[in-house]
Amino acid sequence: MQFSAKVFEASKQRTACAIIPVDAKNRFTASGTALDEACGGAISTLLKRKDLDSKLGATQLLPMTEGPAERVLLVRSGEGVLSQADFRKLAGASAKAVKGYKDAVSYLTELEVSDADSTWQAQQLTLAAGLAGYKFTRCLSDAKPYPLAKFHVQVPERKLLNAVKKGVEIGAAQASGSNLARELGNLPGNICTPTYLVGQAKEMAKQHPKITTSVVDAKKMASLGMGAFLSVAKGSDEPPALIAMQYKGGKAGQKPVVLVGKGITFDTGGISLKPGQAMDEMKFDMCGAASVFGVMAALAELQPAINVVCLVAAAENMPSGGASKPGDIVTSMSGKTIEILNTDAEGRLVLCDALTYAAKFKPEVVIDVATLTGACVIALGNPASGLYANQDELASQLIAAGERSGDRAWRMPLWDEYQPMLDSNFADMQNIGGREAGSVTAACFLSRFAEDYTWAHLDIAGSAWYSGGNKGATGRPVPLLIEYLLNK
Ligand code: BES
Ligand code: MN
Ligand code: ZN
């Protein structure tokens, strides 16, 4: 999809669909008024029939026979200055309504939003349009993607041109990064294997001169002492991989941000086998990895002057004669020993070795992203990712990035009181902490491998995909991470 920002003259601008806000008192903004005049008052005549619901975010599509727009989408914008959350509703509702047309011009930037500039408005509109334009078609025999090819954002005043352009650029990169993450997430486990992700990472390096890719394979993992990582892959016929993609946009000496993604391409639970109900959704257990791929793609698009390393801890968790068993004890790369009491707590086992490996890049900060615990889904549901951090400043920056992008996170505790729940009678620690505070004890486990640097962990088990009728990957937390990286 192509995105652009321009000063449009609504009375003349030809488009398949013009998106026009209408406030609680049926008033237009400047462009709405101009467009209404250009079609002989047809829009206000139709509005008087009261078909446009009064609820904020309600939409009504008007097919036009007069004027430069083939269709007009009316969007109810409520009263006075909008909150950011309300503007996001309008962005989402209008994006959904226009995805079936070949292009659209959004005049919603003529609205006023509290504590938000036109860069933010343009970014939100573009992100919403980009996300609405995605559909998983790869495995359909008769694929019909959405037709929306061009999405234009109105620049309300000429002096705002650069500000709006910047917002469009960021929103477009966030959308394409999220959509890559969604595509990888939605791919089934028989296609998207660890080896497939390796191919994807190599392709990334081939396409972009600022990206290089290297791979730690099983043999190298063994020589590095990654006993925890290898214990997860042992039961599978698919070889594991620890992938490193490096984006070098900054100076050579500049410390990188290291992102680490959980890439379990299918999680059966292993010998601690999961129940059959909804087990298909465990193809999404690589959504953390998918999100770091999305971030890489966005960086390649935006080319910011920073250094970022993305690590992908890829493996498949299967039961077999070669699989790890409850009670097995393994030695991680850090030297710490782990008693595996539940083979379904596998994410932390691949991540702990990836976190130890991350130190090799002399990171400024390390952020891991993982569909780590069902307990996080129970605690926060879909709206928020669970955020843990060993430094308050990093936590605040990530929360702020989530608020600004609309891809929100909520901080959870990493208190010492939780740590003893991981005590083992037979090893340095066990890989589960019991039923209570399951998301917290998983984070506590990871924290033991991130003591040497500033670190945060995003548990995206609830936010990374939708279940039910809308089943599919969301691409989160790509927008949050991009927002964070651009503010560095
Ligand atoms: N990938 C799952 C977490 C998960 C479960 C995410 C359901 C989304 C929905 C993870 O590997 C896992 O199985 N975690 C266990 C940990 C437990 C054994 C301590 C869980 O959450 O049940
Ligand atoms: Mn599991
Ligand atoms: Zn898992």
XYZ file of C-alpha atoms and ligand atoms in Angstrom:
512
model
C 0.000 0.000 0.000
C 1.150 3.528 -0.771
C 0.706 6.384 1.657
C 1.039 10.101 1.102
C 0.452 13.493 2.699
C -0.699 16.503 0.700
C -2.669 19.713 0.961
C -5.825 18.508 -0.755
C -8.579 20.738 -2.023
C -11.608 18.634 -1.159
C -13.849 20.387 -3.692
C -11.612 19.174 -6.520
C -9.828 16.102 -5.225
C -10.881 12.988 -7.114
C -10.896 9.830 -5.012
C -12.718 6.532 -4.581
C -13.611 7.619 -1.059
C -13.306 10.869 0.885
C -13.337 10.434 4.670
C -15.145 13.361 6.258
C -15.707 13.992 9.967
C -19.117 15.140 11.198
C -19.458 16.421 14.761
C -22.288 15.874 17.232
C -24.168 18.887 15.792
C -23.792 17.656 12.194
C -21.091 20.220 11.430
C -18.262 19.609 8.961
C -14.649 20.731 9.066
C -13.413 23.069 6.275
C -12.937 20.273 3.735
C -16.318 18.732 4.492
C -18.002 22.055 3.866
C -16.085 22.537 0.606
C -16.919 19.048 -0.606
C -20.596 19.465 0.319
C -20.728 22.660 -1.719
C -18.999 20.960 -4.642
C -21.794 18.407 -4.804
C -24.608 20.877 -4.477
C -25.278 20.283 -0.767
C -26.024 16.594 -1.326
C -24.052 15.518 1.757
C -25.919 17.797 4.164
C -29.223 16.782 2.593
C -28.423 13.105 3.209
C -27.197 13.877 6.745
C -30.605 15.350 7.607
C -32.126 11.880 7.154
C -30.315 10.983 10.394
C -28.901 7.677 9.188
C -25.497 8.495 10.684
C -25.575 7.194 14.244
C -24.761 9.679 16.991
C -22.198 7.346 18.570
C -18.584 8.456 18.244
C -16.857 6.461 15.511
C -20.103 5.577 13.725
C -19.727 5.637 9.943
C -22.024 5.974 6.959
C -21.014 5.466 3.371
C -22.589 7.727 0.745
C -22.236 6.688 -2.905
C -22.057 9.971 -4.850
C -23.218 10.932 -8.295
C -22.017 14.530 -7.986
C -18.680 15.997 -7.032
C -15.089 14.728 -7.222
C -15.415 11.834 -4.745
C -17.012 8.577 -5.894
C -17.997 7.956 -2.297
C -18.036 9.911 0.930
C -17.527 8.208 4.244
C -19.088 10.178 7.066
C -17.460 9.592 10.445
C -19.109 10.794 13.649
C -16.507 12.763 15.571
C -18.457 13.798 18.672
C -18.171 17.047 20.536
C -15.272 19.466 20.911
C -11.617 18.461 21.264
C -11.124 14.710 20.963
C -9.150 12.513 23.305
C -6.395 10.410 21.760
C -8.397 7.252 22.427
C -11.418 8.728 20.626
C -9.341 9.792 17.630
C -7.943 6.267 17.464
C -11.542 4.974 17.324
C -12.252 7.206 14.325
C -9.025 6.110 12.654
C -9.882 2.442 13.137
C -13.521 2.697 12.103
C -12.780 4.695 8.951
C -9.885 2.425 7.946
C -12.115 -0.629 8.218
C -14.807 1.051 6.145
C -12.547 1.993 3.212
C -10.412 -1.132 2.828
C -12.647 -2.332 -0.005
C -11.976 0.702 -2.261
C -8.918 1.342 -4.356
C -7.932 4.583 -2.678
C -9.058 7.013 0.003
C -8.349 10.523 1.262
C -8.723 11.112 4.987
C -9.656 14.591 6.143
C -9.701 13.538 9.807
C -6.484 15.536 10.399
C -8.684 18.636 10.406
C -9.974 17.586 13.831
C -8.436 18.782 17.063
C -7.002 16.203 19.451
C -5.847 16.964 22.984
C -2.102 16.594 23.646
C -1.450 15.461 20.095
C 0.125 17.185 17.130
C -0.509 16.572 13.447
C 2.418 14.157 13.228
C 0.681 11.941 15.749
C -2.677 12.215 13.964
C -1.162 11.311 10.623
C 0.747 8.416 12.187
C -2.412 7.014 13.772
C -4.491 7.322 10.582
C -1.783 5.700 8.493
C -1.162 2.890 10.963
C -4.887 2.113 11.139
C -5.247 2.109 7.344
C -2.176 -0.066 6.893
C -3.397 -2.586 9.445
C -6.917 -2.714 7.979
C -5.471 -3.378 4.528
C -3.860 -6.664 5.584
C -5.430 -10.070 5.049
C -3.825 -13.520 5.284
C -4.209 -14.981 1.790
C -1.050 -17.017 1.363
C -2.751 -20.381 1.937
C -5.920 -19.678 -0.069
C -6.294 -21.274 -3.497
C -8.204 -18.234 -4.732
C -6.621 -15.245 -3.064
C -8.307 -11.865 -3.262
C -6.417 -9.276 -1.238
C -8.117 -6.032 -0.209
C -8.014 -3.540 -3.066
C -6.972 -0.459 -1.046
C -3.745 0.557 -2.787
C -3.386 4.230 -1.855
C -4.205 6.050 1.327
C -3.806 9.806 1.456
C -3.772 12.048 4.489
C -4.890 15.642 4.378
C -2.379 18.309 5.428
C -4.702 20.877 7.044
C -2.290 23.815 6.621
C 0.704 24.124 4.321
C 3.065 24.842 7.214
C 2.219 21.404 8.648
C 3.330 19.571 5.522
C 6.557 18.183 6.978
C 4.955 17.286 10.283
C 2.169 15.331 8.577
C 4.626 13.686 6.191
C 6.718 12.499 9.111
C 3.645 10.993 10.771
C 2.676 9.201 7.578
C 6.185 7.770 7.242
C 6.252 6.448 10.798
C 2.715 5.070 10.612
C 3.448 3.363 7.295
C 6.572 1.699 8.706
C 4.685 0.630 11.821
C 1.958 -0.870 9.654
C 4.262 -2.715 7.282
C 6.341 -3.988 10.208
C 3.180 -5.127 12.006
C 1.840 -6.768 8.868
C 5.062 -8.706 8.338
C 4.799 -9.855 11.968
C 1.155 -10.857 11.370
C 2.020 -12.780 8.232
C 4.777 -14.755 9.989
C 2.528 -15.281 12.998
C -0.391 -16.504 10.915
C 1.706 -18.967 8.910
C 1.096 -22.519 10.143
C 3.724 -24.520 11.996
C 4.329 -26.837 9.053
C 5.463 -23.898 6.916
C 6.916 -21.506 9.470
C 9.620 -23.699 11.049
C 12.871 -22.484 12.643
C 14.562 -23.146 9.298
C 11.950 -20.998 7.555
C 12.735 -18.136 9.950
C 16.439 -18.536 9.157
C 15.589 -18.146 5.468
C 13.518 -15.077 6.236
C 16.399 -13.495 8.183
C 18.885 -14.186 5.397
C 16.493 -12.666 2.889
C 16.288 -9.572 5.101
C 20.075 -9.155 4.906
C 20.031 -9.669 1.152
C 17.402 -6.946 0.651
C 18.886 -4.271 2.909
C 22.524 -3.102 2.892
C 22.367 -1.983 6.550
C 21.282 -5.428 7.786
C 23.488 -8.460 8.340
C 22.362 -11.886 9.506
C 24.213 -14.644 11.321
C 22.947 -17.952 12.660
C 23.946 -20.081 15.641
C 22.973 -23.645 14.758
C 22.573 -26.627 17.079
C 26.216 -27.615 16.843
C 27.421 -24.114 17.711
C 24.835 -23.949 20.519
C 26.334 -27.094 22.003
C 29.820 -25.615 21.864
C 28.554 -22.432 23.565
C 26.961 -24.529 26.316
C 23.352 -23.614 25.543
C 21.942 -26.633 27.349
C 18.638 -24.914 28.163
C 17.921 -23.894 24.560
C 18.869 -27.321 23.210
C 16.689 -29.121 25.768
C 13.603 -27.607 24.126
C 14.502 -28.586 20.561
C 15.581 -32.136 21.489
C 12.164 -33.671 20.939
C 11.664 -32.217 17.470
C 12.836 -33.234 14.030
C 13.161 -29.529 13.193
C 16.637 -28.150 13.972
C 16.687 -25.070 16.247
C 18.367 -21.787 15.416
C 19.451 -18.681 17.263
C 19.304 -15.973 14.630
C 21.023 -12.594 14.912
C 19.987 -9.768 12.566
C 21.979 -6.571 12.983
C 20.743 -3.207 11.767
C 23.633 -0.747 11.615
C 22.302 2.768 11.150
C 24.370 4.461 13.856
C 28.070 4.986 14.464
C 30.241 1.875 14.751
C 30.924 2.391 18.461
C 27.324 3.177 19.403
C 25.898 0.530 21.742
C 22.949 -1.311 20.235
C 19.470 -1.973 21.540
C 19.107 -5.741 21.512
C 15.632 -7.180 20.943
C 15.090 -10.863 21.663
C 12.045 -12.682 20.290
C 10.632 -16.004 21.481
C 10.348 -18.103 18.340
C 8.678 -21.384 19.296
C 7.241 -22.197 15.887
C 4.880 -24.678 17.505
C 4.388 -25.359 21.203
C 2.753 -28.722 21.926
C 3.982 -28.487 25.516
C 6.384 -31.377 24.902
C 6.080 -34.355 27.281
C 3.975 -32.076 29.536
C 1.587 -32.160 26.590
C -1.021 -29.422 26.262
C -4.735 -30.315 26.030
C -6.103 -30.490 22.484
C -8.492 -27.556 22.884
C -7.265 -24.609 20.764
C -3.792 -26.127 20.500
C -3.629 -24.831 16.918
C -3.127 -21.378 18.436
C 0.301 -22.471 19.584
C 1.500 -21.733 16.053
C 1.413 -18.156 17.375
C 4.088 -19.005 19.932
C 6.642 -17.353 17.664
C 4.887 -13.984 17.645
C 7.685 -12.444 19.726
C 10.127 -13.486 17.017
C 7.713 -12.259 14.354
C 7.596 -8.864 16.039
C 11.371 -8.432 15.952
C 11.299 -9.295 12.234
C 8.664 -6.591 11.880
C 10.864 -4.096 13.687
C 13.805 -4.953 11.415
C 11.688 -4.362 8.324
C 10.501 -1.017 9.699
C 14.066 0.048 10.487
C 15.114 -0.789 6.952
C 12.301 1.483 5.754
C 12.917 4.403 8.119
C 16.729 4.157 8.302
C 17.167 5.847 11.704
C 20.709 6.538 12.953
C 20.743 3.834 15.614
C 22.129 0.340 16.024
C 19.718 -2.503 16.735
C 20.335 -6.227 17.054
C 17.400 -8.614 16.776
C 17.856 -12.103 18.183
C 15.361 -14.835 17.346
C 15.295 -17.916 19.562
C 13.708 -20.431 17.210
C 12.755 -24.001 18.066
C 9.806 -26.372 17.976
C 8.538 -27.915 21.241
C 7.490 -31.524 20.598
C 7.039 -34.745 22.558
C 9.082 -37.737 21.359
C 11.469 -40.428 22.518
C 14.204 -37.811 22.407
C 12.314 -35.097 24.240
C 13.183 -33.597 27.626
C 11.296 -35.098 30.568
C 9.981 -33.497 33.749
C 12.754 -33.701 36.310
C 15.554 -33.405 33.766
C 18.311 -31.011 34.802
C 20.161 -28.924 32.214
C 23.028 -26.437 32.353
C 22.408 -23.072 30.693
C 25.065 -21.034 28.870
C 25.391 -18.861 31.999
C 26.470 -21.924 33.971
C 23.285 -21.890 36.067
C 21.523 -25.261 36.281
C 17.779 -25.649 35.726
C 15.428 -28.425 36.780
C 12.759 -28.756 34.085
C 9.630 -29.524 36.079
C 7.319 -28.761 33.180
C 8.419 -29.063 29.562
C 5.615 -26.652 28.620
C 7.525 -23.816 30.306
C 9.892 -23.901 27.321
C 9.939 -20.231 26.309
C 12.061 -19.223 29.286
C 14.471 -22.069 28.499
C 15.282 -20.825 25.006
C 15.188 -17.199 26.140
C 17.587 -17.593 29.064
C 20.369 -18.726 26.749
C 19.479 -16.048 24.191
C 19.700 -13.429 26.979
C 23.144 -14.685 27.989
C 24.187 -14.578 24.338
C 22.842 -10.989 24.042
C 25.594 -9.706 26.367
C 28.111 -10.399 23.602
C 26.748 -7.364 21.707
C 27.570 -5.004 24.630
C 24.000 -3.728 24.620
C 22.721 -0.394 25.859
C 19.463 -2.180 26.707
C 17.958 -5.603 26.042
C 14.235 -6.096 25.531
C 12.777 -9.548 25.089
C 9.362 -10.136 23.569
C 7.575 -13.404 24.266
C 4.225 -15.176 24.258
C 5.414 -16.467 27.583
C 2.523 -17.336 29.887
C -1.154 -18.183 29.863
C -1.211 -16.431 33.231
C -0.531 -13.105 31.513
C -3.620 -13.646 29.338
C -5.648 -14.155 32.514
C -4.139 -11.070 34.166
C -4.343 -8.525 31.352
C -6.263 -10.044 28.436
C -5.688 -8.596 24.981
C -5.499 -4.818 25.562
C -2.159 -4.705 27.399
C 1.165 -6.463 27.039
C 2.752 -7.311 30.397
C 5.871 -5.233 31.009
C 8.679 -6.139 33.389
C 11.920 -4.189 33.759
C 14.962 -4.057 36.006
C 15.194 -0.277 35.563
C 12.426 2.317 36.082
C 13.540 4.670 33.324
C 13.354 1.970 30.679
C 9.959 0.907 31.985
C 8.616 4.475 31.708
C 9.992 4.872 28.202
C 8.307 1.693 27.043
C 5.008 2.575 28.691
C 5.116 6.022 27.061
C 5.884 4.457 23.666
C 2.887 2.175 24.140
C 0.570 5.058 25.020
C 1.703 7.172 22.087
C 1.396 4.388 19.543
C -1.804 2.957 21.008
C -0.035 -0.395 21.472
C -0.109 -0.354 25.237
C 1.799 -2.152 27.975
C 1.182 -2.334 31.712
C 3.959 -2.687 34.244
C 4.042 -5.781 36.444
C 6.199 -6.413 39.539
C 9.594 -8.114 39.539
C 9.912 -8.087 43.316
C 12.388 -10.241 45.226
C 9.514 -11.765 47.192
C 8.594 -13.802 44.117
C 12.069 -15.220 43.485
C 12.010 -18.071 46.065
C 9.091 -19.636 44.166
C 11.743 -20.840 41.705
C 13.856 -22.658 44.341
C 14.644 -26.267 43.461
C 15.796 -29.145 45.684
C 18.024 -30.471 42.919
C 19.348 -27.580 40.814
C 20.062 -23.831 40.967
C 16.434 -23.191 40.034
C 13.362 -24.861 38.594
C 11.639 -23.692 35.436
C 8.192 -23.136 36.990
C 7.027 -21.220 40.043
C 3.631 -22.784 40.643
C 0.107 -21.689 39.849
C 0.169 -18.274 41.505
C 1.612 -15.223 39.724
C 2.626 -17.320 36.728
C 3.543 -14.380 34.518
C 5.617 -12.805 37.310
C 7.605 -15.936 38.155
C 8.352 -16.481 34.456
C 9.744 -12.927 34.315
C 11.681 -13.559 37.545
C 13.237 -16.594 35.904
C 14.395 -14.479 32.942
C 15.670 -11.690 35.203
C 18.330 -14.068 36.547
C 19.926 -14.138 33.125
C 19.741 -10.370 32.550
C 21.598 -9.126 35.616
C 24.476 -7.551 33.700
C 22.510 -5.024 31.659
C 19.409 -2.852 31.564
C 16.582 -5.150 30.570
C 12.857 -5.302 29.945
C 10.542 -8.184 29.143
C 7.230 -7.919 27.304
C 4.845 -10.823 27.885
C 2.645 -10.628 24.789
C 0.708 -13.881 25.338
C -2.552 -11.891 25.431
C -1.804 -9.114 22.957
C -0.080 -10.963 20.088
C -3.152 -12.567 18.582
C -6.942 -12.702 18.653
C -8.788 -15.965 19.269
C -12.315 -16.802 18.099
C -13.907 -15.484 14.941
C -11.183 -12.888 14.433
C -8.425 -15.426 14.971
C -5.161 -13.991 13.737
C -1.931 -12.300 14.732
C -2.114 -8.607 15.685
C 1.469 -7.574 14.900
C 1.905 -6.206 18.411
C 4.142 -4.952 19.942
C 5.743 -3.690 16.700
C 4.238 -0.161 16.933
C 5.377 0.185 20.570
C 8.916 -0.963 19.795
C 9.293 1.323 16.773
C 8.007 4.275 18.766
C 10.528 3.466 21.502
C 13.443 3.099 19.095
C 12.655 6.315 17.207
C 12.665 8.282 20.448
C 16.185 7.108 21.315
N 3.338 -20.498 24.916
C 2.843 -20.788 26.196
C 2.119 -19.600 26.827
C 0.729 -19.347 26.308
C -0.319 -20.175 26.651
C 0.475 -18.216 25.577
C -1.593 -19.890 26.194
C -0.802 -17.921 25.142
C -1.835 -18.763 25.448
C 3.991 -21.158 27.131
O 5.043 -21.827 26.541
C 3.425 -22.044 28.172
O 2.981 -23.102 27.839
N 3.441 -21.598 29.420
C 2.890 -22.343 30.483
C 3.788 -22.210 31.668
C 3.449 -23.121 32.806
C 3.727 -24.560 32.426
C 4.261 -22.721 34.006
C 1.503 -21.787 30.768
O 1.339 -20.567 30.714
O 0.593 -22.557 31.026
Mn 4.716 -23.925 26.503
Zn 5.348 -21.527 24.608
